[in-house]
PDB file of C-alpha atoms in Angstrom:
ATOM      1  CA  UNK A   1     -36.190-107.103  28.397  1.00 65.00           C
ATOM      2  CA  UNK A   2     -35.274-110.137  26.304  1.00 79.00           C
ATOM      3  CA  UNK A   3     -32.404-109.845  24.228  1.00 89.00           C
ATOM      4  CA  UNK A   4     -31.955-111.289  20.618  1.00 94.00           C
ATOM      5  CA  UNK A   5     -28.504-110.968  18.884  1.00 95.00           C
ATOM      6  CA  UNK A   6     -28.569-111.003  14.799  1.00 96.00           C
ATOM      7  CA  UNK A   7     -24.627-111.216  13.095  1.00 96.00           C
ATOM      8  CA  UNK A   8     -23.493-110.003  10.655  1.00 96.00           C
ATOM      9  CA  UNK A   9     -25.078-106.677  10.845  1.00 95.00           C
ATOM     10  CA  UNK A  10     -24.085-105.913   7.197  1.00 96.00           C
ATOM     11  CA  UNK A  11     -22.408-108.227   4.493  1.00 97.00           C
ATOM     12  CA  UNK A  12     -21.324-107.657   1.308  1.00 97.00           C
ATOM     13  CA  UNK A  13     -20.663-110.581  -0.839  1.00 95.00           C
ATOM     14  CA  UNK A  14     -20.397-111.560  -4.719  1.00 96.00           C
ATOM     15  CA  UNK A  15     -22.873-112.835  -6.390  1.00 96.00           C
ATOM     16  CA  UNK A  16     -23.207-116.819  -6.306  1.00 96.00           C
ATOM     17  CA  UNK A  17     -21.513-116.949  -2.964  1.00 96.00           C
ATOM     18  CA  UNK A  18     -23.510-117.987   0.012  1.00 97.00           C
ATOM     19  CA  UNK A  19     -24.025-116.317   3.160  1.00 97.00           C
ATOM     20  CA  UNK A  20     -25.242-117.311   6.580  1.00 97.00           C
ATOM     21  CA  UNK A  21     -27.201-115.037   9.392  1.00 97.00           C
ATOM     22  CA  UNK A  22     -26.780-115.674  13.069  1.00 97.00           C
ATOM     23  CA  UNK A  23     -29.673-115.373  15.216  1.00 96.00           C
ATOM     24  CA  UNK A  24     -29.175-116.019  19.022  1.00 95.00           C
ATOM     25  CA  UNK A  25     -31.622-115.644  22.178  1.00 92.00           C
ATOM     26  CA  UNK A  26     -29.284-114.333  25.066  1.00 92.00           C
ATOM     27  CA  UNK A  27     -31.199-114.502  27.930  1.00 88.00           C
ATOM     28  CA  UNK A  28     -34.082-116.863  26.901  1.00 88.00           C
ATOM     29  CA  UNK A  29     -35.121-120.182  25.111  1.00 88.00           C
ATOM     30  CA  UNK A  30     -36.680-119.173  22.009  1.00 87.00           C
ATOM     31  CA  UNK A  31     -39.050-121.839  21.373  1.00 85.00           C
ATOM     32  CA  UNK A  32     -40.156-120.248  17.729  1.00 89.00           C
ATOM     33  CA  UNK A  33     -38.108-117.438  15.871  1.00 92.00           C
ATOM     34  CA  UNK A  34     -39.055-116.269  12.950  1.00 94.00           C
ATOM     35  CA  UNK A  35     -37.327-114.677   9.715  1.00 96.00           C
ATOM     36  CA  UNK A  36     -38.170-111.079   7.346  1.00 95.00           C
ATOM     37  CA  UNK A  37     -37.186-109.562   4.811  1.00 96.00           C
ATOM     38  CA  UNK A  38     -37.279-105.512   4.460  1.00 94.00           C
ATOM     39  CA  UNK A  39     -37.253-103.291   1.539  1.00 88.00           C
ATOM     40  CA  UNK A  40     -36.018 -99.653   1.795  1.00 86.00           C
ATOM     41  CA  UNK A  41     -39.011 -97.746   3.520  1.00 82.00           C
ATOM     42  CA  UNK A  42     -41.261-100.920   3.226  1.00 87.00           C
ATOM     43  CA  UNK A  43     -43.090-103.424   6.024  1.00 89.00           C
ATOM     44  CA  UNK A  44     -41.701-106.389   6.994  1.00 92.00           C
ATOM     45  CA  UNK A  45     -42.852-109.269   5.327  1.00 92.00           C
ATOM     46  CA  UNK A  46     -42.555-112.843   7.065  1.00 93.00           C
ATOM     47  CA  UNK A  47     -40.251-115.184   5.074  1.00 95.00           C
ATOM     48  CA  UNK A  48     -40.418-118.244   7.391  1.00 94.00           C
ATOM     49  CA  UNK A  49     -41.105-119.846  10.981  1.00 92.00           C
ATOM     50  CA  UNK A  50     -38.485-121.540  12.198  1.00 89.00           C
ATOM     51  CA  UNK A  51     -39.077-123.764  15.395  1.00 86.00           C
ATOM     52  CA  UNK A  52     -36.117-125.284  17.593  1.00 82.00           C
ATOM     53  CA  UNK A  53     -35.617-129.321  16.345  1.00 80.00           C
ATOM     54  CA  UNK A  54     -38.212-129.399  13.533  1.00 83.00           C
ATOM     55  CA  UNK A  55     -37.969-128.195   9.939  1.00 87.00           C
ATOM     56  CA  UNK A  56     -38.780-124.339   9.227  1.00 91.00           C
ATOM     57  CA  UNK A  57     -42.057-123.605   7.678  1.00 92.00           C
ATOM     58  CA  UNK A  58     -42.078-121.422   4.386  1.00 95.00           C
ATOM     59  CA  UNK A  59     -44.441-118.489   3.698  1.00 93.00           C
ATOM     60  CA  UNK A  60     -45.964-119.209   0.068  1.00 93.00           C
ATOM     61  CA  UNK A  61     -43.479-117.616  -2.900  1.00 93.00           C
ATOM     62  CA  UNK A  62     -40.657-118.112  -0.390  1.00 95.00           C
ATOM     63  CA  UNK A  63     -38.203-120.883  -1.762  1.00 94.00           C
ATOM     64  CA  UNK A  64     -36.987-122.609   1.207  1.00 92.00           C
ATOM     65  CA  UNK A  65     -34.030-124.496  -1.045  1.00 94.00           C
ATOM     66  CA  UNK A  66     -32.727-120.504  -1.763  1.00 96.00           C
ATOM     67  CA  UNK A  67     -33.310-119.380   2.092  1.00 97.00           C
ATOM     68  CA  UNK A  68     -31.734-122.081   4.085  1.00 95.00           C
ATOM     69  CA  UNK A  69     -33.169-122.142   8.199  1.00 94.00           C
ATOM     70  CA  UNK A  70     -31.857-124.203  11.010  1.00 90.00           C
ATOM     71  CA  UNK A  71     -32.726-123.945  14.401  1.00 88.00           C
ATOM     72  CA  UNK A  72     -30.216-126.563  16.024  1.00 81.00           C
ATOM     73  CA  UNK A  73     -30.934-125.463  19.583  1.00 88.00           C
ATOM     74  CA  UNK A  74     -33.522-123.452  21.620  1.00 88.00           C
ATOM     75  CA  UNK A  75     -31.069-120.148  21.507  1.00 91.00           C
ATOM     76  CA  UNK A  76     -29.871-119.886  17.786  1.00 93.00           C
ATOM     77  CA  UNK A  77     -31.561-120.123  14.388  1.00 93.00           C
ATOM     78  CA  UNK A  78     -29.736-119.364  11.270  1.00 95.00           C
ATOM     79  CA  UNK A  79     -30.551-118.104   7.744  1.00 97.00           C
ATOM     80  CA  UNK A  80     -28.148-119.101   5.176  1.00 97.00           C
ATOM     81  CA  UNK A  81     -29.271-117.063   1.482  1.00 97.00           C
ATOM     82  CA  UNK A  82     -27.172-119.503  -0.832  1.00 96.00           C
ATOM     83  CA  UNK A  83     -26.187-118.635  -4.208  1.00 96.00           C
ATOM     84  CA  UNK A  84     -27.263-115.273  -3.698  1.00 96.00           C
ATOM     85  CA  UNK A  85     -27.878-112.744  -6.267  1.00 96.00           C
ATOM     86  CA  UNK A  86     -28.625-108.816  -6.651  1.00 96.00           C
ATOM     87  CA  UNK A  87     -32.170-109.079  -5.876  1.00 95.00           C
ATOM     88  CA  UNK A  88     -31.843-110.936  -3.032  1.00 96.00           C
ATOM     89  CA  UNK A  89     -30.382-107.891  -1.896  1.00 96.00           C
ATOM     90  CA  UNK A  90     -32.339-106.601   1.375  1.00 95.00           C
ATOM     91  CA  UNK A  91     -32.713-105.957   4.957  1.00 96.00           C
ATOM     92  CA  UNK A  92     -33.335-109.306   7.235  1.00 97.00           C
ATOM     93  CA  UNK A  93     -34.333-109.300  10.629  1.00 96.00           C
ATOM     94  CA  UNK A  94     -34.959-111.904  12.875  1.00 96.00           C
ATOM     95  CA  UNK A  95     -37.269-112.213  15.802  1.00 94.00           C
ATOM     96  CA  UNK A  96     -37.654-114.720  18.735  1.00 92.00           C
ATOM     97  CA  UNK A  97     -40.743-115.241  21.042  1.00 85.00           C
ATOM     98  CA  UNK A  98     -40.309-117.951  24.487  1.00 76.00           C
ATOM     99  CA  UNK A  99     -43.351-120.035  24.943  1.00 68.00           C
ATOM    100  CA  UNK A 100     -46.674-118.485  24.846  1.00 64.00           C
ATOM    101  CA  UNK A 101     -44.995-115.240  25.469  1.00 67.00           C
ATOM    102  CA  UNK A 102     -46.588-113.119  22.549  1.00 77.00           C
ATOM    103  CA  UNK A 103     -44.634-110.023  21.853  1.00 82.00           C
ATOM    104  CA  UNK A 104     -41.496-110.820  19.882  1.00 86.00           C
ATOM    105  CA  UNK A 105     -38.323-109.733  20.882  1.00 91.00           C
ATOM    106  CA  UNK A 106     -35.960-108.692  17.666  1.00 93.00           C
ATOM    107  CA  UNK A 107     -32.745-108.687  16.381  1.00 95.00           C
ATOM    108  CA  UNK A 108     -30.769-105.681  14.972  1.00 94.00           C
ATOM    109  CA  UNK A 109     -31.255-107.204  11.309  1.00 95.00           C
ATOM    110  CA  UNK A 110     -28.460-107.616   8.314  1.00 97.00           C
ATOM    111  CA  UNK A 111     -28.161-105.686   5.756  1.00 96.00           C
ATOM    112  CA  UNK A 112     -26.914-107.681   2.906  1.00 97.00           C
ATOM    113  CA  UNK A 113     -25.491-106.583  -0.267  1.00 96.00           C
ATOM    114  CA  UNK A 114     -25.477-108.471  -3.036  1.00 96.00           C
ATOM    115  CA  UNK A 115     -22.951-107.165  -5.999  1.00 95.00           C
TER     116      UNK A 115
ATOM    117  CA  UNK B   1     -52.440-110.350   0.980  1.00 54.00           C
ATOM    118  CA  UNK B   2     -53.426-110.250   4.763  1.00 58.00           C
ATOM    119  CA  UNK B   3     -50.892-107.156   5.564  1.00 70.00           C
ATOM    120  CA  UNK B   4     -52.349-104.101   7.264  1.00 78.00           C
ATOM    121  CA  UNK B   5     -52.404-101.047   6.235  1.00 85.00           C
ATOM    122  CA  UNK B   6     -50.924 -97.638   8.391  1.00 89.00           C
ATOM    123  CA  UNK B   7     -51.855 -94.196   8.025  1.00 89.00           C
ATOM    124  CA  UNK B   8     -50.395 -91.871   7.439  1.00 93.00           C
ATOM    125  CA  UNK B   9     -47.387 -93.014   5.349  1.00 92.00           C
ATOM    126  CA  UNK B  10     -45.338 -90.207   7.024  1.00 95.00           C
ATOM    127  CA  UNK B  11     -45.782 -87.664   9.401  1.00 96.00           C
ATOM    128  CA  UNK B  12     -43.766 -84.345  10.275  1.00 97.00           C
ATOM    129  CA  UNK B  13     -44.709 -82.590  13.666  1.00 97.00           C
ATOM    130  CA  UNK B  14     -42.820 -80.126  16.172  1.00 97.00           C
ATOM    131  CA  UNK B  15     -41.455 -81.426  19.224  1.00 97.00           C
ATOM    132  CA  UNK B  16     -44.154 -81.086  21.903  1.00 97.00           C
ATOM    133  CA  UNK B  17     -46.787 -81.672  19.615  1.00 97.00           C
ATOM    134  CA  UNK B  18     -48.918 -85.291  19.340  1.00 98.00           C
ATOM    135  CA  UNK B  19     -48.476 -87.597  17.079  1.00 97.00           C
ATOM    136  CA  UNK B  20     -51.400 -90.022  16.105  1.00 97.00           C
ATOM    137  CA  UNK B  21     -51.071 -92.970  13.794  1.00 97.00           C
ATOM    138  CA  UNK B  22     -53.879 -95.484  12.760  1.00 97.00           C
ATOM    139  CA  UNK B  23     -54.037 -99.392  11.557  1.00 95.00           C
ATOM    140  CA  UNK B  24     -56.433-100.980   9.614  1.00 95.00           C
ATOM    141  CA  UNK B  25     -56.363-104.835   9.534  1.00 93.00           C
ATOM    142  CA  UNK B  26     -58.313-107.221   7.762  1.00 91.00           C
ATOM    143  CA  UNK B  27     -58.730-110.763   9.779  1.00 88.00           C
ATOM    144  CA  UNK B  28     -60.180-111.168  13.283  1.00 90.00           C
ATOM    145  CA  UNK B  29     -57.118-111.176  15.880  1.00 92.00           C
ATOM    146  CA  UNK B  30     -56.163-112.335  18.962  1.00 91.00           C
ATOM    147  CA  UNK B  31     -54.505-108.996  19.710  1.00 93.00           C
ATOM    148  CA  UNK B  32     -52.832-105.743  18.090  1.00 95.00           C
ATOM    149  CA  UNK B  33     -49.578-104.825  18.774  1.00 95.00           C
ATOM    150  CA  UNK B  34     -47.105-101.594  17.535  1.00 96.00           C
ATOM    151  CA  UNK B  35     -43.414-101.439  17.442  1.00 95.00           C
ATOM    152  CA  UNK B  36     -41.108 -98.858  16.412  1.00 96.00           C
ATOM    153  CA  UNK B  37     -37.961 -98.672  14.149  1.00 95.00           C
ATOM    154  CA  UNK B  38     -35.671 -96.726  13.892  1.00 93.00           C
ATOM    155  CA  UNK B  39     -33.735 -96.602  10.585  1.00 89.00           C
ATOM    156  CA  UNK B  40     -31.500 -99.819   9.877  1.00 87.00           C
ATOM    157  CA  UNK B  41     -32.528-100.990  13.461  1.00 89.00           C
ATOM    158  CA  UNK B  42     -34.577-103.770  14.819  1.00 90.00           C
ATOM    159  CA  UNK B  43     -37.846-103.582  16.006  1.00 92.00           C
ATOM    160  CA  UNK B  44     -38.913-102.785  19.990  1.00 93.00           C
ATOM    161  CA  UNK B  45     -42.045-103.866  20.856  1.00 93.00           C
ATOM    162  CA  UNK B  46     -43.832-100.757  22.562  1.00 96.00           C
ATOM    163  CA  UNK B  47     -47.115-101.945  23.125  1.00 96.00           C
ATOM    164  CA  UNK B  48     -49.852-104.897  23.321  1.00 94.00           C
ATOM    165  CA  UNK B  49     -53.627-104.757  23.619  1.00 96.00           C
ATOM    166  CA  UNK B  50     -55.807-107.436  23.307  1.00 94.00           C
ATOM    167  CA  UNK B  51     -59.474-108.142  21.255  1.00 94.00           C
ATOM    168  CA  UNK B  52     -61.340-107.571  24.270  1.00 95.00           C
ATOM    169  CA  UNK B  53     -59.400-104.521  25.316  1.00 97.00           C
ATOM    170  CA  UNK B  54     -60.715-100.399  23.836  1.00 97.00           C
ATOM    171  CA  UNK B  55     -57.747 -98.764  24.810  1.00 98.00           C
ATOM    172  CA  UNK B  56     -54.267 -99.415  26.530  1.00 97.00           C
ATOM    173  CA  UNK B  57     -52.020 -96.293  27.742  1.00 96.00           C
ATOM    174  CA  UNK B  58     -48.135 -97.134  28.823  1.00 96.00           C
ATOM    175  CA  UNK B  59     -46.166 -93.700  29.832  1.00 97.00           C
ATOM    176  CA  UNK B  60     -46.437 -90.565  27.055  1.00 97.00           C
ATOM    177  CA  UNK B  61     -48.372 -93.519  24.573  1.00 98.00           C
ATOM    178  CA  UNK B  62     -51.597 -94.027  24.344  1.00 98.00           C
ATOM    179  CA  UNK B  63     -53.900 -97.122  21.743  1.00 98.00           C
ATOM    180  CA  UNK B  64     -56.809 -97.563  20.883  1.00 98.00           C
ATOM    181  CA  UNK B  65     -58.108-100.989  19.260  1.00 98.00           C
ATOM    182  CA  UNK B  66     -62.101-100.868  17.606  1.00 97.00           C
ATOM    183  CA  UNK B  67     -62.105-104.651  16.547  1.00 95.00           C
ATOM    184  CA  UNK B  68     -65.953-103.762  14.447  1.00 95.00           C
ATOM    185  CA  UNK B  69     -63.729-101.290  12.660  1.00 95.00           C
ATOM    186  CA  UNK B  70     -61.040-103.450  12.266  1.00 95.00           C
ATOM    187  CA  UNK B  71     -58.894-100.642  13.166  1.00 96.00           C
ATOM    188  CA  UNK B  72     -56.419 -99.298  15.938  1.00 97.00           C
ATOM    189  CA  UNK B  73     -54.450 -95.910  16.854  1.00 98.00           C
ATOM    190  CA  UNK B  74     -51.293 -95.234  18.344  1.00 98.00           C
ATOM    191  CA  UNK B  75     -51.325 -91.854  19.852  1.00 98.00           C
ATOM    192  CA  UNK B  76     -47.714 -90.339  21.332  1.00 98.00           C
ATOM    193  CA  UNK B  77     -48.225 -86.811  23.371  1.00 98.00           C
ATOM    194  CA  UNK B  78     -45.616 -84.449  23.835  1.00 97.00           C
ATOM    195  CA  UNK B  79     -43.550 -85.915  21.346  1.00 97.00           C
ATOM    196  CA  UNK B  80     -40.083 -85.538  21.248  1.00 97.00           C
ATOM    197  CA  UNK B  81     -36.938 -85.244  18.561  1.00 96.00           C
ATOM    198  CA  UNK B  82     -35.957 -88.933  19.776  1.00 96.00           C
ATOM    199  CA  UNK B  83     -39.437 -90.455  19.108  1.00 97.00           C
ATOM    200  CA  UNK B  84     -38.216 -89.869  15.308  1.00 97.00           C
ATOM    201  CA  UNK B  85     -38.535 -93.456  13.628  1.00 97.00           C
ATOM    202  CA  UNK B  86     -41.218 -96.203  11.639  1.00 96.00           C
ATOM    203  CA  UNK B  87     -44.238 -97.232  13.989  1.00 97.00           C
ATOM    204  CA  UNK B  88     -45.928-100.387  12.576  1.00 95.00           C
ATOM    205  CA  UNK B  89     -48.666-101.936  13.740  1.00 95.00           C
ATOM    206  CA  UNK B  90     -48.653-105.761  13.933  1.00 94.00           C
ATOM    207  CA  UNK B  91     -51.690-108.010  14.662  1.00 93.00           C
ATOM    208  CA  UNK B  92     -51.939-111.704  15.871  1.00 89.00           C
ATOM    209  CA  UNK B  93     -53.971-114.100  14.631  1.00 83.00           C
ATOM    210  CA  UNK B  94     -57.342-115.076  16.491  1.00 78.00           C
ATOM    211  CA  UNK B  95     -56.106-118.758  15.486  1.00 73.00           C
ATOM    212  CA  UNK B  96     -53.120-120.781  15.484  1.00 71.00           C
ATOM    213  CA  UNK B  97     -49.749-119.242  16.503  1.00 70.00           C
ATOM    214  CA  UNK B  98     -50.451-116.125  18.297  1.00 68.00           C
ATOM    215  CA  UNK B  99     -46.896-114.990  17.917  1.00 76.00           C
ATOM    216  CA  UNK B 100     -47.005-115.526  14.331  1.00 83.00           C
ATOM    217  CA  UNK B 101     -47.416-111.405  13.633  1.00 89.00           C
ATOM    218  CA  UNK B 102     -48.733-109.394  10.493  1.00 89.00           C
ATOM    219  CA  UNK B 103     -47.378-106.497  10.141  1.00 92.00           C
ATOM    220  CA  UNK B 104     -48.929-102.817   8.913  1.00 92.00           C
ATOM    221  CA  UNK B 105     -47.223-101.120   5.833  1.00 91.00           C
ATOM    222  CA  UNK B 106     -45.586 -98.387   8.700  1.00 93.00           C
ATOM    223  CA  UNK B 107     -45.431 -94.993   9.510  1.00 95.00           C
ATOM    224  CA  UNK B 108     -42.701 -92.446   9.100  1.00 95.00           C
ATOM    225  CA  UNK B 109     -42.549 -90.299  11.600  1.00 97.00           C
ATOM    226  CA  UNK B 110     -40.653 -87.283  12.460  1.00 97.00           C
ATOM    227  CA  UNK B 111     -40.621 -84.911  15.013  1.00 97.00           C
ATOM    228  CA  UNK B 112     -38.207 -81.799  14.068  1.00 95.00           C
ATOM    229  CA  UNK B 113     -36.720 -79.986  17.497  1.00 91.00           C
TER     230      UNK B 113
END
């Protein structure tokens, strides 16, 4: 199957700094990827849609100036959390779908840690 | 909000034994999907069936989809220690961007050897 690469797989950073999550297609063009957020033992809820050459689009109560996407090319999107702070504290994975191909193929999610 | 909900929460069974999950959802979808999780792990898509589709097998799994109901089950026979992890259901939309998923609130399950 398709494989999707997510880095770092945990980070630990002070609070104000910023911090930037790799997302990379290996072995496909990932036309659309898209970004979550996990809490302990909870869903995952869909933060934003991120397509290859266009701006990302926000899920409502998501601030898109706080959770920074690019998708530069058709094999990597990024998530940069800037100015981060204890609650933004979670789990994030990213997931990448080719075309009209409709299951999504994730990533191995980040655990970051906000102190 | 459009989320689904999973039942039950968590599950404990013996190895051997089935293991039977259900999904409620609440829009009309293009198709149903379920994934599994282990803990601190991605997601790996396990199966798809679509609106039109009753039920879908794939190996020791087995789903059902009732689209009046707006509901679906995930059924895994002989289950074993290493089926241990979250199973969420995750529907696309009937509309729009098919790959643009909803995902159930999850199921816990594990199977003690």
């Amino acid at each position: 199957g398709a494989v999707v690469s997510q880095h770092p797989s945990r980070v630990i950073c002070k609070s104000g700094t910023s911090v930037k999550i790799e997302c990379r297609s290996l072995d496909f063009q990932a036309t659309t990827m898209f970004w979550y957020r996990q809490f302990p033992k909870q869903s995952l809820m869909l933060m934003a849609t991120s397509n290859e050459g266009s701006k990302a689009t926000y899920e409502q109560g998501v601030e898109k100036d706080k959770f920074l996407i690019n998708h530069a090319s058709l094999t990597l999107s990024t998530l940069t959390v800037t100015s981060a702070h204890p609650e933004d504290s979670s789990f994030y994975i990213c997931s990448a779908s080719s075309g009209s191909n409709e299951k999504l193929f994730f990533g191995s999610g980040t655990q970051l840690s906000v102190l | 909000s459009q989320q689904g909900e999973e039942d039950p929460q968590a599950l404990s069974i013996q190895e051997g034994e089935n293991a039977t999950m259900n999904c409620s959802y609440k829009t009309s979808i293009n198709n149903l999907q379920w994934y599994r999780q282990n803990s601190g792990r991605g997601l790996v898509h396990l199966i798809l069936i679509r609106s039109n589709e009753r039920e879908k097998h794939s190996g020791r799994l087995r789903v059902t989809l009732d689209t009046s109901k707006k509901s679906s089950s995930l059924l895994i026979t002989a289950s074993r220690a290493a089926d241990t992890a979250s199973y969420f259901c995750a529907t696309a939309p009937n509309r729009g961007a098919t790959n643009k998923l909803i995902f159930g609130t999850g199921t816990l399950l594990a199977v003690q050897p």
